[in-house]
Short mmCIF file of C-alpha atoms and ligand atoms in Angstrom, two decimals:
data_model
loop_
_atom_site.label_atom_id
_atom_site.label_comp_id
_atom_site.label_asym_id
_atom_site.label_seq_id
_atom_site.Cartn_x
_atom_site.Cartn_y
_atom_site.Cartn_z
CA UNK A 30 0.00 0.00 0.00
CA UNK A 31 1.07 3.33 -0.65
CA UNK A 32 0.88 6.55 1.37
CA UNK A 33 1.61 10.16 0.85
CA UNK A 34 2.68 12.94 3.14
CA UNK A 35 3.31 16.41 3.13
CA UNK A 36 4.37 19.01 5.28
CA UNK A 37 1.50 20.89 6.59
CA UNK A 38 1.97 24.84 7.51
CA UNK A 39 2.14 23.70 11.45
CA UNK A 40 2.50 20.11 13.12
CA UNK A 41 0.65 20.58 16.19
CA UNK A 42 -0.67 18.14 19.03
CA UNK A 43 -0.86 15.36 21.86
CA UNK A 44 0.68 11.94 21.07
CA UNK A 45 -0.12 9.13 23.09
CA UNK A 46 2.62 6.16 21.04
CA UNK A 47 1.04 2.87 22.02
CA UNK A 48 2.30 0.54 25.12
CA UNK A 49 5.93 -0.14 24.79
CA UNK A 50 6.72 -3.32 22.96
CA UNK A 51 9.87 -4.03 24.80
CA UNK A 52 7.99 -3.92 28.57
CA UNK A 53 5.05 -5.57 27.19
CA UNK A 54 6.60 -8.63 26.07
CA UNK A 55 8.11 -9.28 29.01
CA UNK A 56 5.42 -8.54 31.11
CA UNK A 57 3.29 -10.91 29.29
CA UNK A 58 6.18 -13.63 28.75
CA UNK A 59 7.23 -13.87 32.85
CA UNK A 60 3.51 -13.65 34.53
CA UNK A 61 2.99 -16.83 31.87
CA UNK A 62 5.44 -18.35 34.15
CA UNK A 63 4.87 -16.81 37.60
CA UNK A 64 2.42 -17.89 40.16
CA UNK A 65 -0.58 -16.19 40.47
CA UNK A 66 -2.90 -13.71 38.48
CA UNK A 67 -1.21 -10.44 36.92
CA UNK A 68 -3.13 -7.66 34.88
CA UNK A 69 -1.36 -5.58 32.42
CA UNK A 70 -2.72 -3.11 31.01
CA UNK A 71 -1.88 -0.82 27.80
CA UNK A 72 -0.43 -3.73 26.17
CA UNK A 73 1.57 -2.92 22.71
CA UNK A 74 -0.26 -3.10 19.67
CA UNK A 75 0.38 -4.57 16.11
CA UNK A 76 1.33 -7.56 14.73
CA UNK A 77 4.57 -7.67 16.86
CA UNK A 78 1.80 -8.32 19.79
CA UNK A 79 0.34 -11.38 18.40
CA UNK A 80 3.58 -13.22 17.36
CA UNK A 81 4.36 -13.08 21.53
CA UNK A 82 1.11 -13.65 22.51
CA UNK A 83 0.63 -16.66 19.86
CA UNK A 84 3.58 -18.29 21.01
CA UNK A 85 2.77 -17.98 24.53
CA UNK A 86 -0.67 -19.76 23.95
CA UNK A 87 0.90 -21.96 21.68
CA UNK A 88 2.51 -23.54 25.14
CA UNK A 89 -0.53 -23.31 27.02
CA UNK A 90 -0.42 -20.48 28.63
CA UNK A 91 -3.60 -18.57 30.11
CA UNK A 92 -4.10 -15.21 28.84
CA UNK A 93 -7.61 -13.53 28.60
CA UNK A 94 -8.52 -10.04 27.99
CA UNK A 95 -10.12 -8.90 30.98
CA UNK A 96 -12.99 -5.83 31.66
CA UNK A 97 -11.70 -4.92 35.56
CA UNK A 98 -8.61 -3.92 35.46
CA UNK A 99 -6.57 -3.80 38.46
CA UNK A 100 -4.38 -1.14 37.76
CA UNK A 101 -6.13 1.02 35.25
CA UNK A 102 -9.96 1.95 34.33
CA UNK A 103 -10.39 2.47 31.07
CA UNK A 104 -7.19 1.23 28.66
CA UNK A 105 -7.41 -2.46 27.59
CA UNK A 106 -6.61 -4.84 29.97
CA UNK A 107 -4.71 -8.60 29.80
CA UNK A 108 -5.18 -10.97 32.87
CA UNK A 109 -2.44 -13.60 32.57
CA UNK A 110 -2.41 -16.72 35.01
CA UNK A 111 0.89 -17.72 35.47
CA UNK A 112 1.22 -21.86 35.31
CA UNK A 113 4.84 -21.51 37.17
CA UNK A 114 8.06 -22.30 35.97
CA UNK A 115 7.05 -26.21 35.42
CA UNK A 116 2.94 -25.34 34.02
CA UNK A 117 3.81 -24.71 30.00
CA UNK A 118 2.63 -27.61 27.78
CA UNK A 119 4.72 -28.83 24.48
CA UNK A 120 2.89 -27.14 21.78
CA UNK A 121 1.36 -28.92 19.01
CA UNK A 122 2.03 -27.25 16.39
CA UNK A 123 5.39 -24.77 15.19
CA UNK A 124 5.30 -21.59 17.14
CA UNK A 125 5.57 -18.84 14.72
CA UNK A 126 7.10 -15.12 15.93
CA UNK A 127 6.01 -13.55 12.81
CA UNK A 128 8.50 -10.40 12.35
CA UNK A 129 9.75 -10.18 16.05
CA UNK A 130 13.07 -10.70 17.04
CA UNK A 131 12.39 -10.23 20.64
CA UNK A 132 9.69 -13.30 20.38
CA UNK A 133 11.44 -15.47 18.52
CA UNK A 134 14.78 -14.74 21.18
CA UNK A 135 12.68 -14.43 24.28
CA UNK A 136 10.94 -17.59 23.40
CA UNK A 137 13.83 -19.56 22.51
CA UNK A 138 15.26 -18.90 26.20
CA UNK A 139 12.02 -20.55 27.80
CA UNK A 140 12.29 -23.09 25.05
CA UNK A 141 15.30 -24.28 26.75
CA UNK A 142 13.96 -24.87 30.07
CA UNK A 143 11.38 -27.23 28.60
CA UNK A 144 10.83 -30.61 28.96
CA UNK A 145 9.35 -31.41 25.60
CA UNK A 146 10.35 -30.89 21.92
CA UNK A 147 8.88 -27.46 19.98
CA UNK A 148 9.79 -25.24 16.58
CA UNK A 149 10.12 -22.24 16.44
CA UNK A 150 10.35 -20.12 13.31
CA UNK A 151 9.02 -16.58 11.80
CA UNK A 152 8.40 -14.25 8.55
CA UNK A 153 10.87 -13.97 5.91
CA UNK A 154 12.73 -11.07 7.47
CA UNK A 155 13.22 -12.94 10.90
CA UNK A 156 13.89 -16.53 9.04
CA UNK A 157 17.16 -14.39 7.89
CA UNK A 158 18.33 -12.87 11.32
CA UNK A 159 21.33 -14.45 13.19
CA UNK A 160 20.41 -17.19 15.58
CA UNK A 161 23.62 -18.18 16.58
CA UNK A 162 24.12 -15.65 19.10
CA UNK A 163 21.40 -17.68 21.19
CA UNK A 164 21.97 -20.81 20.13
CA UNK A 165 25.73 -21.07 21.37
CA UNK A 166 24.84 -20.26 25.20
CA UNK A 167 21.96 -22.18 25.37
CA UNK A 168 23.84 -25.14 24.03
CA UNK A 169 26.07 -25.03 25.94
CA UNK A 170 23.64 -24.59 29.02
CA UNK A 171 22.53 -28.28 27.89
CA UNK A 172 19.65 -27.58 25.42
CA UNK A 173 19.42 -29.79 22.57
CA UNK A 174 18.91 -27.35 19.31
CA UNK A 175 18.78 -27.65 15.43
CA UNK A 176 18.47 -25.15 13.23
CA UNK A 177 19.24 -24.05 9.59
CA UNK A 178 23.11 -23.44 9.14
CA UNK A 179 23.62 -25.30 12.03
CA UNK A 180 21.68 -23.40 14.24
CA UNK A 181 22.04 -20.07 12.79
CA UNK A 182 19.42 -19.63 11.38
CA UNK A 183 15.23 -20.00 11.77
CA UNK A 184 13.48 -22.38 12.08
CA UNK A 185 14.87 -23.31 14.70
CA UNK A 186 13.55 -26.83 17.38
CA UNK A 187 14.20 -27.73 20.61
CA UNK A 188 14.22 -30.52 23.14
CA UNK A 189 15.21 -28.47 26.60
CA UNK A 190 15.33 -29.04 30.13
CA UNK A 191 17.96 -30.23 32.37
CA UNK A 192 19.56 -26.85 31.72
CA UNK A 193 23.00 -26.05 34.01
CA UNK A 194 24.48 -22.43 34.24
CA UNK A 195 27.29 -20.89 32.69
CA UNK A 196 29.06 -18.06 32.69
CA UNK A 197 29.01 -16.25 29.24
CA UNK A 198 30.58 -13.20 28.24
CA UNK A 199 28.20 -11.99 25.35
CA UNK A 200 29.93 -10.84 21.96
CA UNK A 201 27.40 -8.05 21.45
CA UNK A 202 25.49 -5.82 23.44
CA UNK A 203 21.91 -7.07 22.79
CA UNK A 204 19.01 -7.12 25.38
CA UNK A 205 17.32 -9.84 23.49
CA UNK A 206 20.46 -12.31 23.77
CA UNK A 207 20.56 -11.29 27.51
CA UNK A 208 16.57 -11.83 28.35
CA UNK A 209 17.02 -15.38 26.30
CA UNK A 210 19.77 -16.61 28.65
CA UNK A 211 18.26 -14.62 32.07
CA UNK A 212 14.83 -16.59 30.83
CA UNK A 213 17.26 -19.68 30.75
CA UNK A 214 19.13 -18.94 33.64
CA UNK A 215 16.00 -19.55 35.47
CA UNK A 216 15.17 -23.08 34.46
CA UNK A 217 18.80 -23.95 35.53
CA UNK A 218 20.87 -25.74 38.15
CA UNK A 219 23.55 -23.39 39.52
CA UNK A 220 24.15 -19.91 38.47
CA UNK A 221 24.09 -18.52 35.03
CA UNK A 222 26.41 -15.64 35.00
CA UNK A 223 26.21 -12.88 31.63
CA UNK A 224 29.13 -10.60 31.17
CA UNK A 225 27.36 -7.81 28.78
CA UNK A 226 30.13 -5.74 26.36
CA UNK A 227 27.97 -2.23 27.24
CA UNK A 228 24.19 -2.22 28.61
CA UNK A 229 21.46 -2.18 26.83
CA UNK A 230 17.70 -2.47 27.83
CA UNK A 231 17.44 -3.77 31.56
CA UNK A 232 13.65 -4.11 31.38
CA UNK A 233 13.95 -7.98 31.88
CA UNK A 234 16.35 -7.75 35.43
CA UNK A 235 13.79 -4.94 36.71
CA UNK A 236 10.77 -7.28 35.91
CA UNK A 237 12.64 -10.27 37.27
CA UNK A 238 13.21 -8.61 40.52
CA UNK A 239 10.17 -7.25 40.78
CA UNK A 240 9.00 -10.57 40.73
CA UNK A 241 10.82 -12.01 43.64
CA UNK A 242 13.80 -13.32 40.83
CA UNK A 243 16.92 -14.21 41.99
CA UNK A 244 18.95 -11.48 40.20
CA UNK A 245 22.15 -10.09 41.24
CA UNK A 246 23.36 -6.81 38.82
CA UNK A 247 26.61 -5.58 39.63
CA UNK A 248 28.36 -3.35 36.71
CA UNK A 249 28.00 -5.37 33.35
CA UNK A 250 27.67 -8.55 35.22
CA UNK A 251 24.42 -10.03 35.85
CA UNK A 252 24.06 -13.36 37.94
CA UNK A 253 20.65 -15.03 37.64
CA UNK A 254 19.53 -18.38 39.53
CA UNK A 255 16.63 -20.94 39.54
CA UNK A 256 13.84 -18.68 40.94
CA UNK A 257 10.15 -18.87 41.54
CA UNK A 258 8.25 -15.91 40.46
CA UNK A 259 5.27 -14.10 41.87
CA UNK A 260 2.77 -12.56 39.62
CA UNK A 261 3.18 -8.72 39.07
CA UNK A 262 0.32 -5.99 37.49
CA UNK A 263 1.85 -3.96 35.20
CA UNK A 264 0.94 -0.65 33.61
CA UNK A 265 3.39 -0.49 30.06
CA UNK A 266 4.20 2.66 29.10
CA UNK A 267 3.99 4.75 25.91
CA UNK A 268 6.88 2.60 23.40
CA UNK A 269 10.03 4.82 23.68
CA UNK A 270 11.08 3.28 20.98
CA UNK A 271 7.78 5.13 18.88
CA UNK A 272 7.82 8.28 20.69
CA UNK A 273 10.97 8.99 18.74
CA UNK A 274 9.24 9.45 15.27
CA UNK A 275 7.54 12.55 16.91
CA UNK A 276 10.26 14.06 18.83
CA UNK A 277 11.95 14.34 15.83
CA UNK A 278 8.89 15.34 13.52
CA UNK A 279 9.02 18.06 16.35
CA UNK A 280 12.09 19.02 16.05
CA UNK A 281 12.90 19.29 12.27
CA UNK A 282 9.27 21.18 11.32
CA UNK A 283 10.08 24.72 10.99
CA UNK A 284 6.84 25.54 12.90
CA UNK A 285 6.18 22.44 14.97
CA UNK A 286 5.35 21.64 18.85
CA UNK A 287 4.74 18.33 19.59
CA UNK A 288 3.72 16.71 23.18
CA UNK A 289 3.90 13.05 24.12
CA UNK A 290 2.23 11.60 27.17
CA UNK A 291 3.13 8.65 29.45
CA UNK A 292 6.50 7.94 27.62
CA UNK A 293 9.01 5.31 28.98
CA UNK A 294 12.18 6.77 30.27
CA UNK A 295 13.86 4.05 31.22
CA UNK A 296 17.74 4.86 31.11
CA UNK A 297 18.82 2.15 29.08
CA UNK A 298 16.06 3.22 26.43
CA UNK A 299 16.48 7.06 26.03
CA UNK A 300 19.59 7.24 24.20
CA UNK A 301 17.65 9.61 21.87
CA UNK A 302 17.28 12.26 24.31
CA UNK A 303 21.13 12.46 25.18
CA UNK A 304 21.47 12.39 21.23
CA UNK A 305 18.73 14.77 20.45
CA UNK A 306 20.25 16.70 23.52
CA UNK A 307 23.61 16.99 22.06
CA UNK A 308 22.18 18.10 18.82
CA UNK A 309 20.67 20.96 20.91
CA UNK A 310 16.98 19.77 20.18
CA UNK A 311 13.98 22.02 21.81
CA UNK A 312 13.02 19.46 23.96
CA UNK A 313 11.53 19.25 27.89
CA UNK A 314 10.51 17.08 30.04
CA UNK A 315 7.99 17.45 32.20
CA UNK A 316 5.56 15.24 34.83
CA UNK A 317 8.37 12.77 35.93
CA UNK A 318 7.18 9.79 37.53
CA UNK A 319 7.29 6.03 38.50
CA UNK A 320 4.88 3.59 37.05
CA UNK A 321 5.32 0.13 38.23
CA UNK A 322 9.51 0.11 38.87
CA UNK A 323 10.13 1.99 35.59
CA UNK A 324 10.40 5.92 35.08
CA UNK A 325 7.92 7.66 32.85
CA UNK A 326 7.76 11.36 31.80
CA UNK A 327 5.39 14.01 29.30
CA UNK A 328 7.95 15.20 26.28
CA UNK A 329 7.54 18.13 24.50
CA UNK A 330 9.67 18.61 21.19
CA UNK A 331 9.37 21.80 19.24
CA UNK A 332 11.02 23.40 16.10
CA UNK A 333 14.70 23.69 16.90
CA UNK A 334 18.34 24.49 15.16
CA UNK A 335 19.98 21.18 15.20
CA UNK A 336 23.56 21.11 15.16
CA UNK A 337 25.43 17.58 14.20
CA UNK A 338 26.54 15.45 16.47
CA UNK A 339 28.34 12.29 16.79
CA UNK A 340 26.74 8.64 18.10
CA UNK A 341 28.90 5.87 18.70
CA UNK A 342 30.14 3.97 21.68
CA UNK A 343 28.40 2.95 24.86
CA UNK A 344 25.29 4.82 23.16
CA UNK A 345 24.67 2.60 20.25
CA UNK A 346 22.74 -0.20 22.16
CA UNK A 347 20.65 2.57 23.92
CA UNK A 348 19.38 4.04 20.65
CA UNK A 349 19.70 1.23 18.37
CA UNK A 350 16.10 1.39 17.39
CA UNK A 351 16.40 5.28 17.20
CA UNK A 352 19.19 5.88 14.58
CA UNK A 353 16.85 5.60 11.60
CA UNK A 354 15.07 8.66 12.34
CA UNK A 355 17.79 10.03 14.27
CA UNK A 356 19.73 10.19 10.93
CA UNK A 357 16.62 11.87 9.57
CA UNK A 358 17.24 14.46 12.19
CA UNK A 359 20.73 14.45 11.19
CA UNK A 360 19.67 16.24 7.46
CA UNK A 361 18.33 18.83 9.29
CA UNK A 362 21.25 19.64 11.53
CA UNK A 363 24.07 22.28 11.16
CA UNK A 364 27.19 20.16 10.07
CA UNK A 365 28.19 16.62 9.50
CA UNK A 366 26.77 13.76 11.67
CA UNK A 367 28.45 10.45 12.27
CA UNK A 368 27.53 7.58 13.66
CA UNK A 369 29.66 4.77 14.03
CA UNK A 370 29.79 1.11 16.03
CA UNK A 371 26.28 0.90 14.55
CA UNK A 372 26.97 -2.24 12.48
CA UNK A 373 23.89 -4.14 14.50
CA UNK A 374 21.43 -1.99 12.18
CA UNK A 375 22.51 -4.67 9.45
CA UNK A 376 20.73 -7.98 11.57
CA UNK A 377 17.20 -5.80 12.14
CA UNK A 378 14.34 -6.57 10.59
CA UNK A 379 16.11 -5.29 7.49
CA UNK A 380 20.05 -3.79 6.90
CA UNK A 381 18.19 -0.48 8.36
CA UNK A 382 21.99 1.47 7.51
CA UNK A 383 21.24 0.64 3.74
CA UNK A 384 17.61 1.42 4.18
CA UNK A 385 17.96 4.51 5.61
CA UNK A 386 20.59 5.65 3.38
CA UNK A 387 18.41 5.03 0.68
CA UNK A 388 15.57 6.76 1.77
CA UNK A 389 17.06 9.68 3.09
CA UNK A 390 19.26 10.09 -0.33
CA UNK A 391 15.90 9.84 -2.66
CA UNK A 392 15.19 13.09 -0.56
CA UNK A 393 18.10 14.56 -1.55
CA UNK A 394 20.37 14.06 2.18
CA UNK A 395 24.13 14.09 1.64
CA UNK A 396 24.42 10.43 3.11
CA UNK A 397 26.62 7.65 2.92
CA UNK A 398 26.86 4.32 4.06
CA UNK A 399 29.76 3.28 6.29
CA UNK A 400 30.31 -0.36 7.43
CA UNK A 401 29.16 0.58 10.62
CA UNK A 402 27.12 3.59 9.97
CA UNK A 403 26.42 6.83 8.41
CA UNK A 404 28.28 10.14 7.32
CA UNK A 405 25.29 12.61 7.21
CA UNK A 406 25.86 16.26 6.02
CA UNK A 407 23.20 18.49 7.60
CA UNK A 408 21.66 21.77 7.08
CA UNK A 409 20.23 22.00 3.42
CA UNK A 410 16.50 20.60 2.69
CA UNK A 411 15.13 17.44 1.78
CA UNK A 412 12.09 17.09 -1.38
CA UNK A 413 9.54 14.78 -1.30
CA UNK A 414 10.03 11.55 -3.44
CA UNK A 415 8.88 7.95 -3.98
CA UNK A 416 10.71 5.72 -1.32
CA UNK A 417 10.70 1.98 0.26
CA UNK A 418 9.57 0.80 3.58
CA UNK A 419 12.17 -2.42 2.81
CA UNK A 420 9.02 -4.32 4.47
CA UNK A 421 10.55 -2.67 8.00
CA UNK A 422 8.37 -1.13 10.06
CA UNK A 423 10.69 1.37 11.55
CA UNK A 424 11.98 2.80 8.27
CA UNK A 425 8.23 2.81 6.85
CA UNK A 426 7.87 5.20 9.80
CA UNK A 427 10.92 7.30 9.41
CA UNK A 428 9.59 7.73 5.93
CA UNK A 429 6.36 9.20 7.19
CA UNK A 430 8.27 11.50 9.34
CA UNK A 431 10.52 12.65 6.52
CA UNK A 432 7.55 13.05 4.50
CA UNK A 433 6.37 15.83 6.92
CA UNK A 434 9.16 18.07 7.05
CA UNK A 435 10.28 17.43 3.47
CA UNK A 436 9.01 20.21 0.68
CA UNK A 437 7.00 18.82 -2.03
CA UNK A 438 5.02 15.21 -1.53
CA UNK A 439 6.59 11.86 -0.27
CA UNK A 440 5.04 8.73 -1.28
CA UNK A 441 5.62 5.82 0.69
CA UNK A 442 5.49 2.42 -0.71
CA UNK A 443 4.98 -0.58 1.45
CA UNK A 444 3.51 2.10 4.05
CA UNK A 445 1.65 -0.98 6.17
CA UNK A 446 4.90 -2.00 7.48
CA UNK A 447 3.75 0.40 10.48
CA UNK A 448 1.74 -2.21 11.88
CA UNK A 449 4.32 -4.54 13.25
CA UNK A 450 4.25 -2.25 16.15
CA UNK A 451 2.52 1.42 15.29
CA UNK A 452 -1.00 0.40 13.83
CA UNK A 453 -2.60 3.94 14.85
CA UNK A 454 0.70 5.43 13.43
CA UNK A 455 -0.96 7.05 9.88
CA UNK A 456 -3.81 8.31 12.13
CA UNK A 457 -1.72 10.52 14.27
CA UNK A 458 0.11 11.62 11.41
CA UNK A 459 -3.15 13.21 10.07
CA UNK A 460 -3.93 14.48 13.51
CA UNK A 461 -0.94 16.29 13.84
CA UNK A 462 -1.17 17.74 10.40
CA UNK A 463 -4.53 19.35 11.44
C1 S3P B 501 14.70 -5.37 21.99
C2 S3P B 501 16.04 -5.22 21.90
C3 S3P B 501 16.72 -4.53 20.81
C4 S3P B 501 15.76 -3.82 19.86
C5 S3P B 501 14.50 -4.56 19.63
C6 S3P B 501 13.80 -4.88 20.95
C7 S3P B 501 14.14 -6.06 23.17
O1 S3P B 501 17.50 -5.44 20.12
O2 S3P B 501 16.40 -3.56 18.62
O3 S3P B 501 13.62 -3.80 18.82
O4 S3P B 501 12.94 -5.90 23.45
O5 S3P B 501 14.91 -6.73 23.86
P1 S3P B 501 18.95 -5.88 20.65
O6 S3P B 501 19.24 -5.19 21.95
O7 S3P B 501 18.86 -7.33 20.84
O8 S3P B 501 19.88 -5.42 19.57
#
């Protein structure tokens, strides 16, 4: 399907992005194994949602949507019963993950810790993403696992159980990788220790402990063991992750103010705002508060002069999801942008360095590709053209925003992409236009 957007006189408005996918996921994928009842409430949305929740049926686990919420009147509601870490049944049939990496990693974790044989395998995009990075550790742990390539790639099966722990120094900083072997770590005898290269998203350990887990953090180091967990409620706020789109719409409209509610500000996750920050981006944030052990804030972004920055380092996992439209931002800022380190934006959901760069260059950006990232020069404008979601939900989206502060008319091809994990995305794009 195609879409087209242009840049309206003002981009005005309230944006509430839809439950975060990272929090969600976990939140449904540990109450499955908990004991007890949990609620959680402003689930994520999109077809991201039903590859977890599929799977998690798939092994038998009881989730309901539910009219009384315990934690919140009026958003939609999820009452999981957890079955404990022994109550999942083999499924009978493949599990499928869809485009999600997080499912298909997440998954593969508790897939270890189980008894009984299952498959697991996804879209095209995901069937092509590197396995091996969780199929190493959790062989080694004990778990029996096939897999294309020899386990690199999807689909991949399973006959787990009888897992022991092992200390694992991870070769890249990714907080799916980390949640598959903490998820493992909890099936198995001893201690799992994982040594993580920089941190990245931490909402697994906070869930875990909230949940009575026996989690240790200390530095890079986390130390999981065998661990019963209690049932927690939780309240997911607004994705992080799609709040970016509009702080950066914000941002790069010349007469633009932009306010999102109820967004995520987890530390590990707002690697934009330092970013956006350094770029000396128009941005505050206001109403900070706690929402069930993680911070959440209001953001307002409005019409700024960006100067260029440079991302690489101990940032890159904290923004990884970001740089797309960060790079976006990047066109409109004073000065050449680097970013470097980046070369995980290759394994997404597509190469999302070549997909941006050819996006961003059909609208004219001084752009090239790097192995590991992007030279952007800043500061001139961008024209609307014809360009390619690359089936990738993210850079479907980054198109959209590019669309709105580029002059003339973007079309977007493939524009449904958005509903992996924005399905109200085109909506609020015609909200905010007025
Ligand atoms: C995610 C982790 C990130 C991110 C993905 C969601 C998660 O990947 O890109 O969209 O929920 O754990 P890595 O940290 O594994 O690179």
């Amino acid at each position: 399907m195609y879409k087209k957007v242009t840049s309206p006189s003002r981009l005005e408005g309230i944006v509430v992005p839809p439950g975060d996918k990272s929090i969600s996921h976990r939140a449904a994928l540990l109450n499955c194994i908990a004991s007890g009842k949990a609620h959680v409430s402003n689930f994520c949305v999109g077809d991201d949602r039903s590859s977890m929740l599929g799977c998690l049926i798939g092994l038998g686990a009881h989730i309901s949507k539910h009219n009384e919420c315990n934690i919140s009147g009026s958003e939609e509601c999820f009452e999981i019963e957890g079955s404990g870490l022994e109550g999942l049944t083999e499924p009978k049939d493949i599990l499928y993950a869809g485009n999600s990496g997080t499912t298909m990693r997440l998954i593969s974790g508790l897939l270890a810790g189980q008894d009984f044989f299952s498959v697991i395998t996804g879209d095209g995009s995901l069937r092509n993403r590197p396995m091996k990075r969780i199929t190493t550790p959790l062989t080694q742990m004990g778990a029996k696992i096939e897999g294309r390539e020899g386990g690199a790639l999807a689909p991949l099966s399973f006959r787990g159980g009888e897992l022991a722990g092992i200390e694992y120094t991870m070769p890249v900083a990714s907080a799916q990788l980390k949640s598959c072997l903490l998820i493992a770590g909890l099936f198995a005898t001893g201690k799992t220790i994982v040594i993580q290269p920089a941190e990245s998203r931490d909402h697994t350990e906070r869930m875990l402990s909230s949940m009575g887990g026996n989690i240790e953090n200390e530095g890079l180091t986390i130390n999981i063991q065998r661990s019963e967990l209690r049932s927690v409620d939780v309240r997911v706020p607004s994705d992080t992750s799609g709040s970016a789109f509009w702080l950066v719409a914000g941002c790069c409209h010349p007469n633009a103010s932009i306010r999102l509610k109820n967004v995520g500000m987890n530390p590990t996750r707002i690697g934009m705002l330092e970013v956006l920050e350094s770029m000396e981006a128009n941005i505050s944030i206001e109403n900070e508060r706690m929402e069930g052990g993680e911070p959440v804030a209001d953001i307002v972004a409005s019409t700024s002069s960006l100067r260029a920055t440079e991302i690489h380092g101990d940032v890159i996992p904290r923004v990884v999801d970001e740089l797309p439209v960060l790079s976006l931002a990047a066109c409109f800022a004073k000065g050449t942008t680097i970013i470097r380190d980046a070369e995980e934006l290759r394994v997404k959901e597509s190469d999302r360095i070549s997909a941006t760069v050819d996006s961003l260059s059909r609208l004219g950006a001084t752009i090239e590709e790097t192995p590991d990232g992007m030279k952007i020069s800043g500061g001139t404008s961008l024209a609307g053209a014809e360009v390619k979601s690359h089936g990738d939900h993210r850079i479907a989206m980054t198109n959209a925003i590019a669309g709105l502060v580029a002059e003339g008319e973007t079309t977007i091809e493939d524009s449904e992409a958005a509903s992996v994990s924005y399905p109200s995305f085109w909506n609020t794009i015609e909200e905010l236009r007025g």
